[in-house]
Tab-separated table of N, CA, C and O in Angstrom:
chain	number	residue	atom	x	y	z
A	221	UNK	N	39.682	-141.602	32.446
A	221	UNK	CA	38.239	-140.598	33.499
A	221	UNK	C	38.554	-138.923	33.140
A	221	UNK	O	37.954	-138.132	32.518
A	222	UNK	N	39.775	-137.715	32.566
A	222	UNK	CA	40.120	-136.995	32.540
A	222	UNK	C	39.913	-136.468	31.339
A	222	UNK	O	39.643	-135.578	31.721
A	223	UNK	N	39.945	-137.692	30.490
A	223	UNK	CA	39.739	-137.373	28.992
A	223	UNK	C	38.251	-137.435	29.103
A	223	UNK	O	37.772	-136.460	28.930
A	224	UNK	N	37.100	-138.038	29.358
A	224	UNK	CA	35.610	-137.739	29.837
A	224	UNK	C	35.532	-136.235	30.862
A	224	UNK	O	35.199	-135.539	29.882
A	225	UNK	N	36.310	-135.851	31.218
A	225	UNK	CA	35.884	-135.100	32.430
A	225	UNK	C	36.059	-133.703	31.192
A	225	UNK	O	35.319	-132.497	31.485
A	226	UNK	N	37.485	-134.123	30.808
A	226	UNK	CA	37.680	-132.641	29.915
A	226	UNK	C	36.703	-132.354	29.007
A	226	UNK	O	36.349	-131.075	28.556
A	227	UNK	N	36.333	-133.107	28.023
A	227	UNK	CA	35.130	-133.612	27.150
A	227	UNK	C	33.812	-132.434	27.578
A	227	UNK	O	33.590	-131.940	26.999
A	228	UNK	N	33.795	-133.352	28.987
A	228	UNK	CA	32.330	-132.720	29.297
A	228	UNK	C	32.265	-131.288	29.508
A	228	UNK	O	31.809	-130.903	29.706
A	229	UNK	N	32.934	-130.864	29.806
A	229	UNK	CA	33.541	-129.161	30.464
A	229	UNK	C	33.609	-128.663	29.046
A	229	UNK	O	32.999	-127.650	29.599
A	230	UNK	N	34.467	-129.037	27.712
A	230	UNK	CA	34.018	-128.604	26.630
A	230	UNK	C	33.027	-128.825	25.484
A	230	UNK	O	32.493	-127.243	25.762
A	231	UNK	N	31.890	-129.727	26.695
A	231	UNK	CA	30.230	-129.550	25.774
A	231	UNK	C	29.984	-128.597	27.079
A	231	UNK	O	28.938	-127.775	26.335
A	232	UNK	N	30.330	-128.454	27.538
A	232	UNK	CA	29.575	-127.588	29.579
A	232	UNK	C	29.983	-125.806	28.108
A	232	UNK	O	28.698	-124.716	28.985
A	233	UNK	N	31.487	-125.858	28.025
A	233	UNK	CA	31.464	-124.314	27.887
A	233	UNK	C	31.580	-124.529	26.367
A	233	UNK	O	30.514	-123.447	26.561
A	234	UNK	N	30.537	-125.115	25.372
A	234	UNK	CA	29.892	-125.069	24.422
A	234	UNK	C	28.483	-124.564	24.853
A	234	UNK	O	27.985	-123.688	23.885
A	235	UNK	N	27.709	-125.414	25.725
A	235	UNK	CA	26.700	-124.842	26.194
A	235	UNK	C	26.525	-123.810	26.674
A	235	UNK	O	25.405	-122.978	26.231
A	236	UNK	N	26.944	-122.706	27.284
A	236	UNK	CA	27.244	-121.756	27.929
A	236	UNK	C	27.476	-120.802	26.933
A	236	UNK	O	26.813	-119.744	26.743
A	237	UNK	N	28.509	-120.720	26.406
A	237	UNK	CA	28.253	-120.311	24.952
A	237	UNK	C	27.400	-120.106	23.756
A	237	UNK	O	26.679	-119.204	23.601
A	238	UNK	N	26.485	-120.997	23.731
A	238	UNK	CA	25.560	-121.348	23.056
A	238	UNK	C	24.285	-120.521	22.883
A	238	UNK	O	23.666	-119.602	22.937
A	239	UNK	N	23.985	-120.194	25.290
A	239	UNK	CA	23.094	-119.437	25.479
A	239	UNK	C	23.588	-118.799	25.690
A	239	UNK	O	22.365	-117.802	25.752
A	240	UNK	N	24.465	-118.031	25.400
A	240	UNK	CA	25.275	-116.642	25.264
A	240	UNK	C	24.517	-116.160	24.060
A	240	UNK	O	24.191	-115.170	23.547
A	241	UNK	N	24.384	-116.802	22.902
A	241	UNK	CA	24.387	-116.835	21.266
A	241	UNK	C	23.405	-116.461	21.693
A	241	UNK	O	22.805	-115.708	21.098
A	242	UNK	N	22.293	-117.290	21.903
A	242	UNK	CA	20.785	-117.293	21.951
A	242	UNK	C	20.340	-115.794	22.390
A	242	UNK	O	19.396	-115.818	22.071
A	243	UNK	N	20.902	-115.838	23.774
A	243	UNK	CA	20.100	-114.321	25.092
A	243	UNK	C	20.566	-113.595	23.533
A	243	UNK	O	19.259	-112.620	23.762
A	244	UNK	N	21.847	-113.938	23.207
A	244	UNK	CA	21.638	-112.436	22.609
A	244	UNK	C	21.376	-112.437	20.919
A	244	UNK	O	20.823	-111.096	20.159
A	245	UNK	N	20.922	-113.219	20.448
A	245	UNK	CA	19.840	-112.717	19.785
A	245	UNK	C	18.029	-113.134	19.938
A	245	UNK	O	17.592	-111.857	18.963
A	246	UNK	N	18.635	-113.365	20.919
A	246	UNK	CA	17.184	-113.463	21.210
A	246	UNK	C	16.566	-111.419	21.698
A	246	UNK	O	15.951	-110.286	21.147
A	247	UNK	N	17.704	-110.932	22.489
A	247	UNK	CA	17.689	-109.845	22.332
A	247	UNK	C	17.536	-108.961	21.210
A	247	UNK	O	16.916	-107.335	20.970
A	248	UNK	N	18.328	-108.491	20.492
A	248	UNK	CA	18.133	-108.407	19.178
A	248	UNK	C	16.891	-108.445	18.449
A	248	UNK	O	16.736	-107.481	17.629
A	249	UNK	N	16.172	-109.943	18.783
A	249	UNK	CA	15.218	-110.101	17.866
A	249	UNK	C	14.072	-109.242	18.495
A	249	UNK	O	13.291	-108.264	17.555
A	250	UNK	N	14.169	-108.444	19.656
A	250	UNK	CA	13.618	-107.873	20.599
A	250	UNK	C	13.889	-106.580	19.690
A	250	UNK	O	12.580	-105.495	20.171
A	251	UNK	N	14.766	-105.832	19.596
A	251	UNK	CA	15.347	-104.541	19.777
A	251	UNK	C	13.918	-104.613	17.332
A	251	UNK	O	14.337	-103.485	17.502
A	252	UNK	N	15.000	-105.536	16.924
A	252	UNK	CA	14.255	-105.787	15.263
A	252	UNK	C	12.966	-105.310	15.652
A	252	UNK	O	12.398	-104.318	15.105
A	253	UNK	N	12.034	-105.866	16.538
A	253	UNK	CA	10.703	-105.890	16.729
A	253	UNK	C	10.537	-104.452	17.239
A	253	UNK	O	9.234	-104.316	16.658
A	254	UNK	N	10.642	-103.511	18.128
A	254	UNK	CA	10.463	-102.308	18.440
A	254	UNK	C	10.534	-101.770	17.630
A	254	UNK	O	9.072	-100.890	17.541
A	255	UNK	N	12.081	-101.684	16.765
A	255	UNK	CA	12.194	-100.516	15.276
A	255	UNK	C	11.220	-101.107	15.081
A	255	UNK	O	10.473	-100.170	14.127
A	256	UNK	N	10.507	-102.442	14.029
A	256	UNK	CA	9.424	-102.162	12.743
A	256	UNK	C	8.286	-101.615	13.612
A	256	UNK	O	8.019	-100.722	12.616
A	257	UNK	N	7.904	-102.129	15.328
A	257	UNK	CA	6.837	-101.953	15.364
A	257	UNK	C	6.926	-99.852	15.030
A	257	UNK	O	5.954	-98.950	14.790
A	258	UNK	N	8.338	-99.502	15.327
A	258	UNK	CA	7.986	-98.426	15.067
A	258	UNK	C	8.359	-96.826	14.151
A	258	UNK	O	7.894	-96.130	13.452
A	259	UNK	N	8.977	-97.700	13.310
A	259	UNK	CA	8.132	-97.598	11.664
A	259	UNK	C	7.146	-97.074	11.169
A	259	UNK	O	6.666	-96.714	10.524
A	260	UNK	N	6.192	-98.683	11.838
A	260	UNK	CA	5.185	-98.970	11.633
A	260	UNK	C	4.094	-97.714	11.547
A	260	UNK	O	3.170	-97.321	10.938
A	261	UNK	N	4.440	-97.549	13.003
A	261	UNK	CA	3.507	-96.435	13.484
A	261	UNK	C	3.951	-94.419	12.566
A	261	UNK	O	2.946	-93.488	12.525
A	262	UNK	N	5.309	-94.451	13.148
A	262	UNK	CA	5.001	-93.589	11.967
A	262	UNK	C	4.656	-93.791	10.191
A	262	UNK	O	4.089	-92.566	9.476
A	263	UNK	N	5.317	-95.096	10.009
A	263	UNK	CA	4.162	-95.206	8.135
A	263	UNK	C	2.621	-94.642	8.363
A	263	UNK	O	2.156	-94.053	7.428
A	264	UNK	N	2.230	-94.920	9.564
A	264	UNK	CA	0.658	-94.473	9.820
A	264	UNK	C	0.641	-93.315	9.929
A	264	UNK	O	-0.306	-92.852	9.606
A	265	UNK	N	0.910	-92.756	10.785
A	265	UNK	CA	1.487	-91.587	10.737
A	265	UNK	C	1.175	-90.782	8.854
A	265	UNK	O	0.358	-89.461	9.434
A	266	UNK	N	1.803	-90.433	8.653
A	266	UNK	CA	2.534	-90.376	7.688
A	266	UNK	C	0.948	-90.500	6.421
A	266	UNK	O	0.250	-89.471	5.885
A	267	UNK	N	0.969	-91.670	6.547
A	267	UNK	CA	-0.757	-91.983	6.160
A	267	UNK	C	-1.791	-91.205	6.054
A	267	UNK	O	-2.501	-90.521	5.026
A	268	UNK	N	-2.184	-91.288	7.480
A	268	UNK	CA	-3.262	-90.261	7.993
A	268	UNK	C	-3.204	-88.738	7.754
A	268	UNK	O	-3.880	-88.005	7.172
A	269	UNK	N	-1.411	-88.502	7.876
A	269	UNK	CA	-1.827	-87.135	6.861
A	269	UNK	C	-1.672	-86.569	5.884
A	269	UNK	O	-2.255	-85.784	4.964
A	270	UNK	N	-1.329	-87.862	5.297
A	270	UNK	CA	-2.078	-87.448	3.465
A	270	UNK	C	-3.085	-87.266	3.217
A	270	UNK	O	-3.092	-87.176	2.257
A	271	UNK	N	-3.865	-88.652	3.864
A	271	UNK	CA	-5.033	-88.526	4.174
A	271	UNK	C	-5.901	-87.322	3.952
A	271	UNK	O	-6.563	-86.661	3.541
A	272	UNK	N	-5.367	-86.399	5.030
A	272	UNK	CA	-6.457	-85.713	5.583
A	272	UNK	C	-5.763	-84.571	4.567
A	272	UNK	O	-6.353	-83.710	4.532
A	273	UNK	N	-4.848	-84.300	3.831
A	273	UNK	CA	-4.361	-83.528	2.485
A	273	UNK	C	-4.993	-83.904	1.621
A	273	UNK	O	-5.508	-82.607	1.385
A	274	UNK	N	-4.989	-84.789	1.339
A	274	UNK	CA	-5.984	-84.931	0.570
A	274	UNK	C	-7.822	-84.577	0.241
A	274	UNK	O	-8.542	-84.800	-0.359
A	275	UNK	N	-8.280	-84.248	1.304
A	275	UNK	CA	-9.646	-84.046	1.611
A	275	UNK	C	-9.691	-82.620	1.900
A	275	UNK	O	-8.702	-81.863	2.116
């Protein structure tokens, strides 16, 4: 029984680690998405400025 209890504890610990990794990846993904949105806005602003200079 002790072995099963230890195995279950190890599995539970593995699950906890995986959950932490998933949360970290979600957070990083959100940061990357925000960064991409910011870069997109900057590029659109630069494109507008170029179009104004062309006119």
